[in-house]
Coordinates of N, CA and C in Angstrom, one line a residue:
M428 N 306.5 -21.0 162.8 CA 307.6 -22.7 163.4 C 308.7 -22.1 162.0
A429 N 309.6 -22.1 162.5 CA 311.3 -22.0 161.8 C 311.2 -22.8 160.8
P430 N 311.6 -22.2 159.2 CA 312.2 -23.4 158.4 C 311.9 -25.1 158.6
G431 N 311.8 -25.7 158.4 CA 312.1 -27.0 158.8 C 311.5 -27.2 159.5
A432 N 310.9 -26.7 160.5 CA 310.7 -27.5 161.5 C 310.2 -28.5 161.7
D433 N 309.4 -28.7 161.1 CA 308.1 -30.7 160.9 C 309.0 -30.9 160.4
V434 N 310.6 -31.2 159.6 CA 311.5 -32.1 159.0 C 312.7 -32.4 160.6
L435 N 312.8 -31.3 161.1 CA 313.4 -31.5 161.9 C 312.9 -32.2 163.3
A436 N 311.8 -31.8 164.0 CA 311.0 -32.2 164.5 C 310.8 -33.8 164.2
A437 N 310.8 -34.3 163.4 CA 310.4 -36.1 162.6 C 312.0 -36.4 162.7
Y438 N 313.4 -35.9 162.4 CA 314.3 -36.7 162.9 C 314.4 -36.5 164.1
R439 N 314.1 -35.2 165.1 CA 314.6 -35.7 166.4 C 314.4 -37.0 167.3
Y440 N 312.9 -36.9 167.0 CA 311.9 -38.4 167.3 C 312.1 -39.4 166.7
A441 N 312.7 -39.2 165.8 CA 313.2 -40.5 164.4 C 313.9 -41.4 165.9
A442 N 314.5 -41.6 166.2 CA 315.6 -42.7 166.4 C 315.6 -44.3 166.6
P443 N 316.4 -44.4 166.0 CA 315.9 -46.2 165.8 C 315.7 -47.1 167.1
H444 N 313.9 -47.7 166.7 CA 313.5 -48.3 167.4 C 313.5 -50.0 167.3
E445 N 314.2 -50.0 166.5 CA 314.4 -51.5 166.0 C 315.9 -51.7 165.1
S446 N 316.4 -53.0 165.9 CA 317.6 -53.1 164.9 C 317.6 -54.9 164.4
T447 N 318.3 -55.7 163.7 CA 318.9 -56.7 162.5 C 318.7 -57.6 163.9
L448 N 317.9 -58.6 164.3 CA 318.1 -59.9 165.4 C 319.5 -60.5 164.9
A449 N 320.3 -60.8 166.0 CA 321.4 -62.2 165.7 C 320.4 -63.5 165.3
T450 N 321.4 -64.6 165.0 CA 320.3 -65.4 164.8 C 320.6 -66.4 166.4
S451 N 320.1 -67.4 165.9 CA 319.3 -68.4 167.1 C 321.0 -68.8 167.9
E452 N 321.7 -68.9 167.3 CA 323.7 -69.7 167.7 C 324.0 -68.8 168.9
N453 N 323.3 -67.2 169.4 CA 323.5 -66.9 170.2 C 322.7 -66.6 171.3
G454 N 321.7 -67.1 171.5 CA 320.5 -67.8 171.7 C 318.7 -66.1 171.5
T455 N 319.6 -65.9 170.6 CA 318.1 -64.7 170.3 C 317.7 -65.4 169.1
T456 N 316.3 -65.0 169.3 CA 315.4 -65.4 168.8 C 315.6 -64.8 167.2
M457 N 315.2 -65.5 165.7 CA 315.0 -64.7 164.8 C 314.0 -64.0 164.9
R458 N 313.2 -63.5 164.0 CA 312.0 -62.5 163.8 C 312.5 -62.4 162.2
T459 N 311.2 -63.1 161.4 CA 310.8 -62.9 160.0 C 309.1 -62.2 160.2
W460 N 309.8 -60.9 159.4 CA 308.2 -59.9 159.5 C 308.0 -59.9 158.5
T461 N 306.3 -60.5 158.2 CA 305.7 -59.9 156.5 C 305.7 -58.9 156.5
T462 N 305.6 -58.4 155.3 CA 306.0 -56.7 154.5 C 304.7 -56.4 153.5
R463 N 304.0 -55.5 153.0 CA 303.1 -55.4 152.2 C 303.0 -53.9 151.9
P464 N 302.6 -53.4 150.5 CA 302.2 -52.3 150.2 C 300.9 -51.9 151.4
E465 N 300.6 -50.4 151.7 CA 299.2 -50.3 153.2 C 298.2 -50.2 151.8
T466 N 297.4 -50.9 152.8 CA 295.9 -50.7 151.4 C 295.3 -49.0 152.1
V467 N 294.1 -48.7 151.8 CA 293.2 -48.2 152.8 C 292.6 -48.8 153.8
E468 N 292.2 -50.1 154.0 CA 292.3 -50.4 155.4 C 292.9 -50.0 156.3
D469 N 294.6 -50.2 155.9 CA 295.6 -49.5 156.8 C 295.4 -48.7 157.4
I470 N 295.2 -47.8 156.2 CA 295.3 -46.0 157.4 C 294.9 -45.5 158.7
P471 N 293.6 -46.1 159.0 CA 293.8 -45.7 160.8 C 295.0 -46.2 161.6
A472 N 295.3 -48.2 160.9 CA 296.4 -48.7 161.6 C 297.8 -47.5 161.1
I473 N 298.3 -47.2 160.8 CA 299.6 -46.7 160.1 C 299.1 -45.3 161.2
R474 N 298.3 -44.6 161.2 CA 298.1 -43.7 162.1 C 298.5 -43.5 163.8
A475 N 297.4 -44.7 164.1 CA 298.1 -45.4 165.6 C 299.5 -45.6 165.6
I476 N 300.1 -46.7 164.4 CA 301.5 -46.5 164.7 C 302.6 -45.2 164.7
N477 N 302.2 -44.5 164.8 CA 303.3 -43.4 164.2 C 302.3 -42.1 166.0
L478 N 301.3 -42.2 165.8 CA 301.1 -41.8 167.2 C 301.7 -42.6 168.7
A479 N 301.3 -43.8 168.5 CA 302.7 -44.8 169.6 C 303.4 -44.8 169.2
A480 N 304.5 -44.7 168.7 CA 305.8 -43.9 168.0 C 306.8 -42.9 168.4
F481 N 305.9 -42.0 168.7 CA 306.5 -40.4 168.3 C 305.6 -39.2 169.6
P482 N 306.0 -38.8 170.3 CA 305.5 -38.0 171.7 C 304.2 -37.3 171.1
G483 N 304.1 -37.0 169.6 CA 303.1 -36.0 170.0 C 302.3 -36.5 168.3
D484 N 301.7 -35.4 168.0 CA 300.5 -36.4 166.6 C 301.7 -35.5 165.1
E485 N 302.9 -35.0 165.8 CA 303.3 -34.4 163.6 C 303.1 -35.2 163.0
E486 N 303.8 -36.3 162.9 CA 304.9 -37.5 162.2 C 303.3 -37.8 161.6
A487 N 302.2 -38.1 162.1 CA 300.7 -38.6 161.8 C 300.3 -37.6 160.7
G488 N 300.6 -36.6 160.8 CA 299.9 -35.8 160.8 C 300.4 -35.4 159.6
I489 N 301.8 -35.5 159.5 CA 302.9 -35.8 157.8 C 302.5 -36.3 157.3
V490 N 302.0 -37.9 157.9 CA 301.9 -39.4 156.8 C 300.5 -38.4 156.2
D491 N 299.5 -38.4 156.9 CA 297.9 -38.0 156.2 C 298.2 -36.7 154.8
A492 N 298.8 -35.7 155.9 CA 299.0 -34.9 154.2 C 300.3 -35.1 152.9
L493 N 301.0 -36.2 152.9 CA 301.5 -36.8 151.9 C 300.7 -37.6 151.2
R494 N 299.9 -38.1 151.6 CA 299.0 -39.3 151.7 C 298.3 -38.5 150.6
A495 N 297.8 -36.8 151.8 CA 296.6 -36.7 150.3 C 297.3 -35.6 149.3
D496 N 298.7 -35.4 149.3 CA 299.7 -34.9 147.9 C 299.4 -35.9 146.6
P497 N 299.2 -35.3 145.6 CA 299.3 -36.3 144.6 C 300.4 -35.6 144.0
Q498 N 301.3 -35.3 144.0 CA 302.5 -34.4 143.7 C 303.2 -35.2 144.7
A499 N 303.4 -35.8 146.0 CA 304.6 -36.5 146.4 C 304.3 -38.1 146.8
W500 N 302.9 -38.0 146.6 CA 302.4 -39.9 147.5 C 303.1 -40.7 145.7
I501 N 303.4 -42.0 145.8 CA 303.1 -42.8 144.4 C 302.6 -44.0 145.4
D502 N 302.2 -44.3 144.8 CA 300.9 -45.8 145.6 C 301.9 -46.9 145.5
G503 N 302.3 -47.5 146.2 CA 303.2 -49.0 146.5 C 304.2 -48.5 147.3
L504 N 304.6 -47.7 148.1 CA 306.2 -47.1 148.7 C 305.7 -46.7 149.7
S505 N 304.0 -47.2 150.4 CA 303.8 -47.1 151.7 C 304.0 -48.7 152.1
M506 N 304.8 -49.0 153.1 CA 304.9 -50.2 153.6 C 304.9 -50.5 154.9
I507 N 303.7 -51.5 155.4 CA 304.0 -52.0 156.5 C 304.5 -53.4 156.7
A508 N 305.2 -53.6 157.9 CA 305.5 -54.3 158.6 C 304.0 -55.3 159.8
T509 N 304.1 -56.5 159.3 CA 302.5 -56.9 159.9 C 302.9 -58.0 161.0
A510 N 302.4 -58.4 161.9 CA 302.9 -59.2 163.1 C 302.0 -60.9 162.5
P511 N 302.2 -61.5 162.9 CA 302.3 -63.0 162.5 C 300.5 -63.4 161.8
D512 N 299.6 -62.6 162.9 CA 298.1 -62.3 162.9 C 297.7 -61.2 162.2
G513 N 299.0 -60.6 161.1 CA 298.4 -59.8 160.5 C 298.5 -58.5 160.5
T514 N 298.3 -58.1 162.1 CA 298.0 -56.9 162.3 C 299.5 -56.0 161.9
P515 N 299.1 -54.9 161.5 CA 300.6 -54.0 161.0 C 301.2 -53.5 162.3
V516 N 302.4 -53.3 162.7 CA 303.2 -52.8 163.7 C 304.6 -52.2 163.5
G517 N 304.4 -51.7 161.7 CA 305.8 -51.1 161.7 C 305.5 -50.2 160.1
H518 N 306.1 -49.3 160.2 CA 306.4 -48.4 158.6 C 306.6 -47.4 158.3
A519 N 306.5 -47.4 156.7 CA 308.0 -46.9 156.4 C 307.5 -46.4 155.0
L520 N 307.8 -44.4 154.5 CA 306.8 -44.2 153.7 C 308.1 -43.3 152.7
L521 N 308.0 -44.0 151.8 CA 308.6 -42.8 150.6 C 308.1 -41.8 149.7
T522 N 308.0 -40.7 149.6 CA 307.3 -40.2 148.8 C 308.8 -38.9 147.3
R523 N 307.5 -38.9 146.9 CA 308.2 -37.9 146.0 C 309.2 -37.2 146.6
C524 N 310.2 -36.4 146.4 CA 310.8 -35.1 147.1 C 311.6 -34.4 144.7
H525 N 312.6 -33.5 145.3 CA 313.4 -33.4 144.1 C 314.8 -32.5 144.9
V526 N 315.5 -33.4 143.5 CA 317.0 -32.0 143.8 C 317.0 -31.4 143.0
D527 N 317.1 -29.9 143.5 CA 317.6 -28.7 142.0 C 316.2 -29.5 140.9
G528 N 314.6 -29.8 141.3 CA 313.9 -29.8 139.8 C 314.3 -31.3 139.3
A529 N 315.4 -32.5 139.7 CA 315.4 -33.6 139.3 C 315.0 -34.9 140.7
P530 N 313.6 -35.8 139.6 CA 313.1 -36.8 140.9 C 313.8 -37.3 141.9
A531 N 313.8 -37.6 143.1 CA 313.8 -38.6 144.1 C 312.6 -38.1 144.9
L532 N 313.3 -39.6 146.3 CA 312.5 -39.6 146.8 C 313.4 -39.5 148.9
T533 N 311.8 -39.2 149.0 CA 312.9 -38.9 150.9 C 311.8 -40.3 151.6
L534 N 312.4 -40.6 152.3 CA 312.4 -41.3 153.5 C 311.6 -40.9 154.7
G535 N 310.3 -41.3 155.2 CA 309.7 -41.3 156.6 C 308.5 -40.3 156.1
P536 N 308.2 -40.1 157.2 CA 308.6 -41.0 158.8 C 308.1 -42.6 158.9
C537 N 309.0 -42.5 158.9 CA 309.4 -43.9 159.7 C 308.8 -44.4 161.1
A538 N 308.2 -45.6 161.5 CA 307.6 -46.3 162.7 C 307.2 -46.5 163.2
V539 N 307.1 -47.3 164.9 CA 306.9 -48.5 165.0 C 306.2 -48.8 166.5
L540 N 305.0 -49.6 166.2 CA 304.8 -49.3 167.4 C 305.2 -50.0 169.2
P541 N 305.6 -48.9 170.1 CA 306.4 -49.4 171.1 C 306.3 -51.4 171.0
S542 N 305.5 -52.2 171.2 CA 305.5 -53.2 171.9 C 306.1 -54.4 170.9
A543 N 306.6 -53.3 169.2 CA 307.3 -53.9 167.8 C 308.4 -53.4 167.8
Q544 N 309.1 -53.0 168.6 CA 310.5 -52.3 169.0 C 311.2 -53.0 169.0
R545 N 312.3 -52.5 168.4 CA 313.7 -53.3 168.5 C 313.7 -55.1 168.1
T546 N 312.8 -55.6 167.2 CA 312.9 -56.7 167.0 C 312.5 -56.4 165.7
G547 N 313.4 -55.6 164.3 CA 313.9 -55.4 163.0 C 312.1 -54.8 162.6
A548 N 311.4 -54.8 163.0 CA 309.6 -54.6 161.9 C 310.1 -52.9 161.3
G549 N 310.9 -52.2 162.1 CA 311.0 -51.3 160.8 C 312.0 -51.2 159.7
S550 N 313.0 -52.5 160.6 CA 314.1 -52.7 159.5 C 313.5 -52.8 157.8
A551 N 313.0 -53.7 158.9 CA 311.6 -55.1 157.4 C 311.0 -54.4 156.7
A552 N 310.2 -53.2 156.8 CA 309.3 -51.9 156.1 C 310.5 -51.1 155.5
V553 N 311.9 -50.6 155.9 CA 312.2 -49.8 154.9 C 312.7 -50.4 153.8
R554 N 313.0 -51.5 154.1 CA 313.5 -52.4 153.0 C 312.7 -53.0 152.2
A555 N 311.6 -53.7 152.4 CA 310.2 -53.5 151.3 C 309.8 -52.0 150.5
A556 N 310.6 -51.0 151.7 CA 309.7 -49.3 151.0 C 310.9 -49.3 150.1
L557 N 312.6 -49.4 149.7 CA 313.6 -49.5 148.8 C 313.6 -50.1 148.0
D558 N 313.2 -51.7 148.3 CA 313.4 -52.3 147.1 C 312.1 -52.2 146.1
A559 N 310.7 -51.6 146.6 CA 310.1 -51.0 145.5 C 310.3 -50.4 145.0
A560 N 311.2 -49.3 145.3 CA 311.4 -48.3 144.7 C 311.8 -48.3 143.7
R561 N 312.8 -49.9 143.9 CA 314.4 -49.9 143.1 C 313.1 -50.7 142.1
A562 N 312.5 -51.3 142.3 CA 311.6 -52.0 140.7 C 310.7 -51.4 140.3
M563 N 310.5 -50.1 141.1 CA 309.7 -49.1 140.0 C 311.0 -48.2 138.9
G564 N 311.8 -47.7 139.4 CA 312.9 -47.4 138.4 C 313.4 -46.2 138.8
E565 N 313.1 -46.0 140.3 CA 313.7 -45.0 140.9 C 314.8 -44.8 141.6
N566 N 315.7 -44.5 142.2 CA 317.1 -44.4 142.2 C 317.6 -43.6 143.2
L567 N 317.8 -42.7 143.3 CA 318.2 -41.2 144.5 C 316.9 -41.2 145.6
V568 N 317.1 -41.3 147.0 CA 316.7 -41.8 147.9 C 316.7 -41.0 149.2
L569 N 316.9 -39.5 149.9 CA 317.3 -39.2 150.9 C 316.0 -39.2 152.0
V570 N 317.4 -39.2 153.5 CA 316.7 -39.7 154.9 C 317.7 -39.0 155.3
L571 N 316.7 -37.8 156.5 CA 317.2 -37.2 157.7 C 316.6 -38.5 159.0
G572 N 318.0 -38.7 159.2 CA 318.5 -40.0 160.4 C 319.5 -39.9 161.3
H573 N 318.8 -40.7 161.8 CA 320.9 -40.9 163.0 C 321.7 -41.5 161.7
A574 N 323.2 -41.1 162.2 CA 323.8 -41.8 161.1 C 324.2 -43.2 161.8
S575 N 323.6 -43.7 162.6 CA 323.7 -44.5 163.7 C 323.6 -46.1 162.9
Y576 N 321.7 -45.7 162.6 CA 321.2 -46.3 161.9 C 320.7 -46.7 160.5
Y577 N 320.7 -45.2 159.2 CA 319.8 -46.1 158.1 C 321.9 -46.0 157.2
P578 N 322.8 -46.0 158.0 CA 324.2 -46.1 157.1 C 323.8 -48.4 156.2
R579 N 323.5 -48.7 157.8 CA 323.2 -50.2 157.6 C 322.3 -50.3 156.1
F580 N 321.5 -49.9 155.3 CA 320.6 -49.6 154.6 C 321.1 -48.8 153.2
G581 N 322.7 -48.6 153.0 CA 323.1 -48.1 152.4 C 323.4 -47.0 152.3
F582 N 323.0 -46.2 153.2 CA 322.5 -44.4 153.3 C 324.3 -44.2 153.0
A583 N 324.6 -43.1 152.8 CA 325.9 -41.9 152.9 C 325.5 -40.9 153.6
P584 N 326.3 -39.5 154.0 CA 326.3 -38.7 153.8 C 325.8 -37.7 152.7
A585 N 325.1 -36.6 152.6 CA 324.2 -37.1 151.1 C 325.4 -35.7 150.4
S586 N 326.3 -35.1 151.4 CA 327.3 -34.2 150.8 C 327.8 -34.9 150.4
R587 N 328.7 -36.1 150.0 CA 329.4 -37.1 149.3 C 328.5 -37.1 147.9
F588 N 327.5 -36.3 147.5 CA 326.7 -36.3 146.8 C 326.8 -35.0 145.9
G589 N 327.1 -33.8 146.7 CA 327.0 -32.5 146.5 C 325.7 -32.2 146.6
I590 N 324.6 -33.5 148.0 CA 323.0 -32.4 148.0 C 322.9 -31.9 149.1
R591 N 322.4 -30.8 149.3 CA 321.9 -30.2 151.1 C 320.9 -30.2 151.2
A592 N 320.2 -30.1 152.3 CA 319.0 -29.6 152.4 C 319.1 -28.9 152.7
P593 N 317.2 -28.1 152.4 CA 316.9 -26.2 152.5 C 317.2 -25.3 153.5
F594 N 318.0 -26.4 154.5 CA 317.6 -25.7 156.2 C 319.1 -26.7 157.2
E595 N 319.4 -25.6 158.4 CA 321.0 -26.5 158.7 C 320.6 -27.6 159.6
V596 N 321.3 -28.5 159.4 CA 321.1 -29.9 159.8 C 322.3 -30.4 159.7
P597 N 322.9 -31.1 161.1 CA 324.2 -31.8 161.1 C 324.9 -32.2 159.1
D598 N 325.7 -32.7 158.9 CA 326.2 -32.8 157.5 C 326.1 -34.8 158.1
D599 N 326.3 -35.3 158.8 CA 326.1 -36.9 159.5 C 324.3 -37.3 159.3
A600 N 323.6 -36.2 159.5 CA 322.2 -36.9 159.7 C 321.6 -36.7 158.2
M601 N 321.9 -35.6 156.9 CA 321.1 -36.0 155.9 C 322.0 -36.7 155.0
M602 N 321.2 -37.6 154.9 CA 321.9 -39.1 153.7 C 321.4 -39.2 152.6
A603 N 322.1 -40.0 152.0 CA 321.3 -40.4 150.7 C 321.7 -41.6 149.6
M604 N 321.2 -42.0 149.2 CA 321.5 -43.6 148.9 C 321.0 -43.7 147.0
A605 N 322.1 -44.1 146.2 CA 321.4 -44.5 145.0 C 321.3 -45.8 144.9
L606 N 319.7 -46.3 143.9 CA 319.3 -47.5 144.3 C 319.9 -48.1 142.7
D607 N 320.8 -47.1 142.0 CA 321.2 -47.5 140.7 C 322.8 -47.1 140.8
N608 N 323.3 -47.7 140.7 CA 324.6 -47.0 140.7 C 325.4 -46.7 139.1
T609 N 324.5 -47.2 138.7 CA 325.1 -46.9 136.8 C 324.4 -45.6 136.8
R610 N 323.3 -45.3 137.6 CA 323.0 -44.2 137.0 C 322.9 -42.5 138.0
P611 N 323.4 -41.3 137.0 CA 323.5 -40.6 137.8 C 323.0 -40.0 138.8
I612 N 323.5 -39.3 139.6 CA 322.6 -38.5 141.7 C 323.0 -36.6 140.7
P613 N 321.5 -36.8 140.9 CA 321.6 -35.0 140.3 C 322.1 -34.3 142.3
A614 N 322.8 -33.3 141.9 CA 323.6 -32.7 142.9 C 323.1 -30.9 143.1
G615 N 322.8 -30.4 144.3 CA 321.8 -29.5 144.7 C 321.1 -29.4 145.5
T616 N 320.2 -28.6 145.9 CA 319.1 -28.6 147.2 C 318.0 -29.3 147.1
I617 N 317.6 -30.2 148.7 CA 316.2 -30.7 148.2 C 315.4 -30.5 148.3
R618 N 314.1 -30.4 147.6 CA 312.8 -29.3 147.8 C 311.8 -30.4 148.6
Y619 N 312.0 -30.7 149.5 CA 310.4 -31.2 150.2 C 309.2 -31.1 149.9
P620 N 308.5 -32.2 149.7 CA 306.6 -31.8 150.3 C 306.6 -30.9 150.5
A621 N 305.2 -30.6 150.2 CA 304.8 -29.1 151.5 C 304.1 -29.8 152.3
A622 N 303.8 -31.0 152.9 CA 303.2 -31.2 154.0 C 304.6 -31.7 155.1
F623 N 305.7 -31.1 154.8 CA 307.1 -31.3 155.9 C 307.0 -29.6 156.1
G624 N 306.8 -29.0 155.7 CA 306.7 -27.2 156.2 C 307.9 -26.2 155.7
V625 N 308.8 -27.1 154.2 CA 309.7 -26.5 154.7 C 309.7 -26.2 152.8

């Protein structure tokens, strides 16, 4: 497999499957999602979410490999969105990466059960993960994803920060965000966890 193939495959299939719902003023039902960090009991459900959301098992395998990597995994940054009955329906994951040796976070894989797509479940999980990272004192978050989706969370092209991927990728797909604009942002090349295969 070519360098970056795992990361690029995740990007290719990580099309946004949910959107922020409009208010009920225009006839659209508002939906509120409960979010929380994953527990050990959630692991099978998270795997099932990723298997249902993507055409293969690659993303589910990446999540499992990241969970097993003590240098990548950060407790409290794997977030789920749950249905009213408590069933996990969406998942967003932040893990440790580096930019020229400086610690950063990478967002993904992110997934939503097909039955809950386009309801805001994925957005809720992403926002919860970013809020948890901010509360932990993290700053730089990177994502390889769709340029029309991730800016809603505050992401912008990573090149604006002098950050680049270790493989060829469209400039608008490699994005970065500072959780604290008062802190410096490292520039350089991203070093992903081994689970991403780059």
